[in-house]
Short mmCIF file of C-alpha atoms in Angstrom, two decimals:
data_model
loop_
_atom_site.label_atom_id
_atom_site.label_comp_id
_atom_site.label_asym_id
_atom_site.label_seq_id
_atom_site.Cartn_x
_atom_site.Cartn_y
_atom_site.Cartn_z
CA UNK A 1 86.02 123.44 93.27
CA UNK A 2 87.69 122.98 89.81
CA UNK A 3 91.32 122.60 90.77
CA UNK A 4 94.13 121.40 88.31
CA UNK A 5 95.43 119.04 91.03
CA UNK A 6 92.01 117.14 90.64
CA UNK A 7 92.23 116.50 87.08
CA UNK A 8 92.40 112.68 86.62
CA UNK A 9 94.68 111.72 83.86
CA UNK A 10 96.81 109.35 85.95
CA UNK A 11 96.54 106.48 83.44
CA UNK A 12 98.06 108.51 80.66
CA UNK A 13 101.80 108.32 79.77
CA UNK A 14 103.82 111.41 80.43
CA UNK A 15 105.63 113.41 77.70
CA UNK A 16 108.91 113.33 79.33
CA UNK A 17 110.01 109.93 80.82
CA UNK A 18 112.88 109.66 83.43
CA UNK A 19 114.78 107.30 81.02
CA UNK A 20 115.18 110.22 78.81
CA UNK A 21 117.20 112.45 80.95
CA UNK A 22 119.34 109.86 83.10
CA UNK A 23 122.88 109.09 82.08
CA UNK A 24 123.20 106.42 79.40
CA UNK A 25 125.00 103.10 80.08
CA UNK A 26 124.63 103.66 83.96
CA UNK A 27 123.06 101.12 86.28
CA UNK A 28 122.51 101.73 90.00
CA UNK A 29 122.21 98.99 92.69
CA UNK A 30 118.66 97.86 93.34
CA UNK A 31 118.90 99.33 96.91
CA UNK A 32 119.11 103.20 97.83
CA UNK A 33 119.11 105.51 100.64
CA UNK A 34 117.80 109.10 100.10
CA UNK A 35 119.59 110.87 102.92
CA UNK A 36 118.37 114.39 103.56
CA UNK A 37 121.46 115.08 105.79
CA UNK A 38 124.10 116.78 103.56
CA UNK A 39 126.99 116.36 106.02
CA UNK A 40 126.33 112.61 106.23
CA UNK A 41 126.24 112.05 102.50
CA UNK A 42 129.39 114.25 102.14
CA UNK A 43 131.21 111.79 104.52
CA UNK A 44 130.54 108.52 102.91
CA UNK A 45 133.24 106.59 101.27
CA UNK A 46 131.96 105.50 97.83
CA UNK A 47 133.17 102.74 95.63
CA UNK A 48 132.13 104.71 92.76
CA UNK A 49 130.01 108.03 92.05
CA UNK A 50 127.72 108.79 89.22
CA UNK A 51 126.18 112.17 88.56
CA UNK A 52 122.57 113.12 87.57
CA UNK A 53 121.96 116.39 85.80
CA UNK A 54 119.78 119.41 87.07
CA UNK A 55 119.70 123.04 86.99
CA UNK A 56 121.66 122.94 90.24
CA UNK A 57 124.51 121.37 88.31
CA UNK A 58 125.77 117.77 88.43
CA UNK A 59 124.18 115.90 91.37
CA UNK A 60 126.27 113.12 92.83
CA UNK A 61 124.91 109.61 93.56
CA UNK A 62 127.41 107.67 95.58
CA UNK A 63 127.39 103.86 95.53
CA UNK A 64 128.70 102.59 98.92
CA UNK A 65 129.30 98.95 100.05
CA UNK A 66 127.62 98.06 103.42
CA UNK A 67 128.17 94.54 104.89
CA UNK A 68 129.01 93.30 101.22
CA UNK A 69 125.78 94.94 99.75
CA UNK A 70 126.07 97.97 97.33
CA UNK A 71 123.60 100.80 98.04
CA UNK A 72 123.11 104.15 96.16
CA UNK A 73 123.07 107.17 98.45
CA UNK A 74 121.87 110.53 97.38
CA UNK A 75 121.10 113.78 99.08
CA UNK A 76 117.82 114.35 97.24
CA UNK A 77 117.37 118.13 97.69
CA UNK A 78 114.80 119.57 99.77
CA UNK A 79 110.86 119.54 99.20
CA UNK A 80 108.66 117.11 97.33
CA UNK A 81 109.20 118.14 93.65
CA UNK A 82 112.96 118.10 93.77
CA UNK A 83 113.15 114.93 95.82
CA UNK A 84 110.67 113.06 93.51
CA UNK A 85 112.73 114.11 90.41
CA UNK A 86 115.89 112.46 91.86
CA UNK A 87 113.87 109.52 93.17
CA UNK A 88 112.40 108.96 89.71
CA UNK A 89 115.78 108.95 88.19
CA UNK A 90 117.09 106.60 90.64
CA UNK A 91 114.24 104.25 89.82
CA UNK A 92 114.94 104.61 86.05
CA UNK A 93 118.65 103.65 86.71
CA UNK A 94 117.57 100.43 88.46
CA UNK A 95 116.60 101.08 92.13
CA UNK A 96 113.88 98.82 93.29
CA UNK A 97 114.00 99.59 97.10
CA UNK A 98 114.74 102.81 98.76
CA UNK A 99 114.76 104.01 102.26
CA UNK A 100 114.49 107.86 102.93
CA UNK A 101 115.92 109.25 106.10
CA UNK A 102 115.61 113.04 107.07
CA UNK A 103 114.42 115.63 109.54
CA UNK A 104 110.90 116.72 110.56
CA UNK A 105 109.34 119.20 112.95
CA UNK A 106 107.60 117.92 116.01
CA UNK A 107 104.06 118.66 116.39
CA UNK A 108 103.67 116.95 119.88
CA UNK A 109 105.78 117.94 122.89
CA UNK A 110 106.79 114.23 123.79
CA UNK A 111 109.02 114.00 120.64
CA UNK A 112 112.25 115.30 121.89
CA UNK A 113 115.25 116.11 119.55
CA UNK A 114 116.44 113.00 117.71
CA UNK A 115 113.38 110.75 118.54
CA UNK A 116 113.09 108.44 115.62
CA UNK A 117 109.61 108.32 113.60
CA UNK A 118 108.87 105.56 111.16
CA UNK A 119 106.35 107.02 108.70
CA UNK A 120 103.22 104.90 108.80
CA UNK A 121 101.19 107.21 106.65
CA UNK A 122 101.20 110.81 105.42
CA UNK A 123 98.75 113.59 105.18
CA UNK A 124 98.97 114.96 101.53
CA UNK A 125 99.23 118.67 101.93
CA UNK A 126 101.59 118.93 98.88
CA UNK A 127 100.94 119.03 95.33
CA UNK A 128 103.19 116.46 93.70
CA UNK A 129 101.52 113.24 94.87
CA UNK A 130 98.42 114.19 93.11
CA UNK A 131 99.98 113.50 89.96
CA UNK A 132 100.92 109.99 90.93
CA UNK A 133 97.90 108.82 92.85
CA UNK A 134 94.10 109.66 92.86
CA UNK A 135 93.24 112.54 95.09
CA UNK A 136 92.92 111.80 98.78
CA UNK A 137 93.78 113.13 102.06
CA UNK A 138 96.08 110.50 103.52
CA UNK A 139 98.41 107.95 101.95
CA UNK A 140 99.51 104.83 103.78
CA UNK A 141 103.21 103.68 103.68
CA UNK A 142 104.34 100.38 102.49
CA UNK A 143 103.95 97.78 105.18
CA UNK A 144 107.17 95.99 104.19
CA UNK A 145 109.00 99.24 104.50
CA UNK A 146 107.62 100.02 108.03
CA UNK A 147 108.69 96.44 108.96
CA UNK A 148 112.21 96.76 107.78
CA UNK A 149 112.78 99.98 109.52
CA UNK A 150 111.22 98.71 112.86
CA UNK A 151 113.53 95.73 112.71
CA UNK A 152 116.57 97.79 111.88
CA UNK A 153 115.84 100.24 114.83
CA UNK A 154 115.69 97.42 117.36
CA UNK A 155 115.84 99.00 120.76
CA UNK A 156 116.21 102.47 119.49
CA UNK A 157 113.27 104.46 120.90
CA UNK A 158 110.83 105.16 118.03
CA UNK A 159 107.22 105.50 117.19
CA UNK A 160 105.32 104.48 113.96
CA UNK A 161 103.09 107.43 113.13
CA UNK A 162 101.51 109.80 110.67
CA UNK A 163 103.35 112.88 109.13
CA UNK A 164 102.00 116.02 107.70
CA UNK A 165 103.73 116.67 104.32
CA UNK A 166 103.48 120.20 103.30
CA UNK A 167 105.12 122.44 100.61
CA UNK A 168 104.84 125.63 102.53
CA UNK A 169 107.28 125.69 105.46
CA UNK A 170 106.63 129.35 106.21
CA UNK A 171 102.69 129.00 106.30
CA UNK A 172 102.61 126.36 109.14
CA UNK A 173 100.06 128.32 111.15
CA UNK A 174 98.98 127.55 114.80
CA UNK A 175 95.34 126.61 113.64
CA UNK A 176 96.73 124.17 110.98
CA UNK A 177 99.08 122.57 113.27
CA UNK A 178 96.23 121.90 115.71
CA UNK A 179 94.02 120.44 112.95
CA UNK A 180 96.90 118.09 111.76
CA UNK A 181 97.54 116.99 115.34
CA UNK A 182 93.76 116.16 115.61
CA UNK A 183 94.26 113.94 112.49
CA UNK A 184 97.08 112.04 114.39
CA UNK A 185 100.04 113.72 112.77
CA UNK A 186 103.04 113.88 115.17
CA UNK A 187 105.55 115.54 112.86
CA UNK A 188 105.58 117.76 109.78
CA UNK A 189 107.92 117.27 106.72
CA UNK A 190 108.00 118.15 103.13
CA UNK A 191 108.58 114.95 101.05
CA UNK A 192 107.12 111.93 102.55
CA UNK A 193 103.68 111.70 100.91
CA UNK A 194 105.02 112.40 97.48
CA UNK A 195 107.72 109.84 97.84
CA UNK A 196 105.24 107.28 98.92
CA UNK A 197 103.11 108.25 95.84
CA UNK A 198 105.91 107.75 93.50
CA UNK A 199 106.95 104.39 94.91
CA UNK A 200 103.50 102.99 94.50
CA UNK A 201 103.09 104.43 91.05
CA UNK A 202 106.44 103.11 89.90
CA UNK A 203 105.92 99.62 91.77
CA UNK A 204 109.00 99.94 94.12
CA UNK A 205 109.52 99.48 97.67
CA UNK A 206 109.95 102.47 100.07
CA UNK A 207 110.41 103.25 103.74
CA UNK A 208 110.86 106.65 105.51
CA UNK A 209 112.54 107.46 108.75
CA UNK A 210 112.17 110.87 110.17
CA UNK A 211 114.25 112.49 112.93
CA UNK A 212 112.25 114.80 115.30
CA UNK A 213 114.08 118.07 114.92
CA UNK A 214 112.66 121.62 115.59
CA UNK A 215 109.36 121.91 117.27
CA UNK A 216 106.09 123.58 116.49
CA UNK A 217 104.44 121.90 119.50
CA UNK A 218 104.54 124.98 121.77
CA UNK A 219 103.22 128.67 121.34
CA UNK A 220 106.44 129.60 119.40
CA UNK A 221 108.73 127.70 117.06
CA UNK A 222 111.90 126.21 118.58
CA UNK A 223 114.88 125.21 116.53
CA UNK A 224 116.36 123.00 119.31
CA UNK A 225 119.81 122.68 117.51
CA UNK A 226 118.54 119.71 115.46
CA UNK A 227 120.73 120.36 112.45
CA UNK A 228 123.80 120.10 114.86
CA UNK A 229 122.94 116.71 116.34
CA UNK A 230 125.41 115.02 114.07
CA UNK A 231 125.88 111.71 115.97
CA UNK A 232 122.14 111.13 115.85
CA UNK A 233 121.92 111.96 112.12
CA UNK A 234 124.67 109.77 111.31
CA UNK A 235 123.32 107.00 113.46
CA UNK A 236 119.74 107.18 111.53
CA UNK A 237 121.64 107.00 108.25
CA UNK A 238 123.20 103.68 109.23
CA UNK A 239 119.83 102.40 110.30
CA UNK A 240 118.43 103.36 107.05
CA UNK A 241 121.25 101.51 105.20
CA UNK A 242 120.53 98.40 107.38
CA UNK A 243 116.75 98.64 106.40
CA UNK A 244 117.52 99.11 102.64
CA UNK A 245 119.57 95.81 102.64
CA UNK A 246 116.46 93.87 104.18
CA UNK A 247 113.66 95.91 102.27
#
């Protein structure tokens, strides 16, 4: 089938480069945390804040200090296209190692609310990654990123596993969930495979930590109150910061 996503012009330069749209004269730390928990980002105590531009208005990037190391912290929106835009702009401003931390839907019953999942690989059921890497079904995560997160998690219960990255949160059908579980996916998210692709394309480090939230493992969807698990979300952000320092 002749699909636009399969057109191979990956070696050609883009007409619009991120350096053309980022603020001039601004440099960010080499380490960053892409935190998808908005209440956690709102509570940080920055040493300074810069703003990226978007149709959503000015988008804050906070620079915080953790154990004497500066880290850029941003809430990168929701979904692969928007999070990739902000990740690209962070890289253009000097970021060379990033840790993403956010929520995901459980596909298997043993992952209870708050269980930590280190992304070991991602099934590419989104469109953005195909503009950065050759077409393929699965993309493997950066081994250095996996190791940094596992070390930072320590005794915190976690698994290193595959996530299913999809653009269509309202089209996660039972049959598709079953097929993804058969392919070893334990959670579903909206950004991981695209962020891995960008990191590989740009030559930067990336690790991705997911929080098992709502559940698609049963016959019906369950919210499970995952957006209100404030202590767990804040703790995972702290772990992401620790991993970013060592990555």
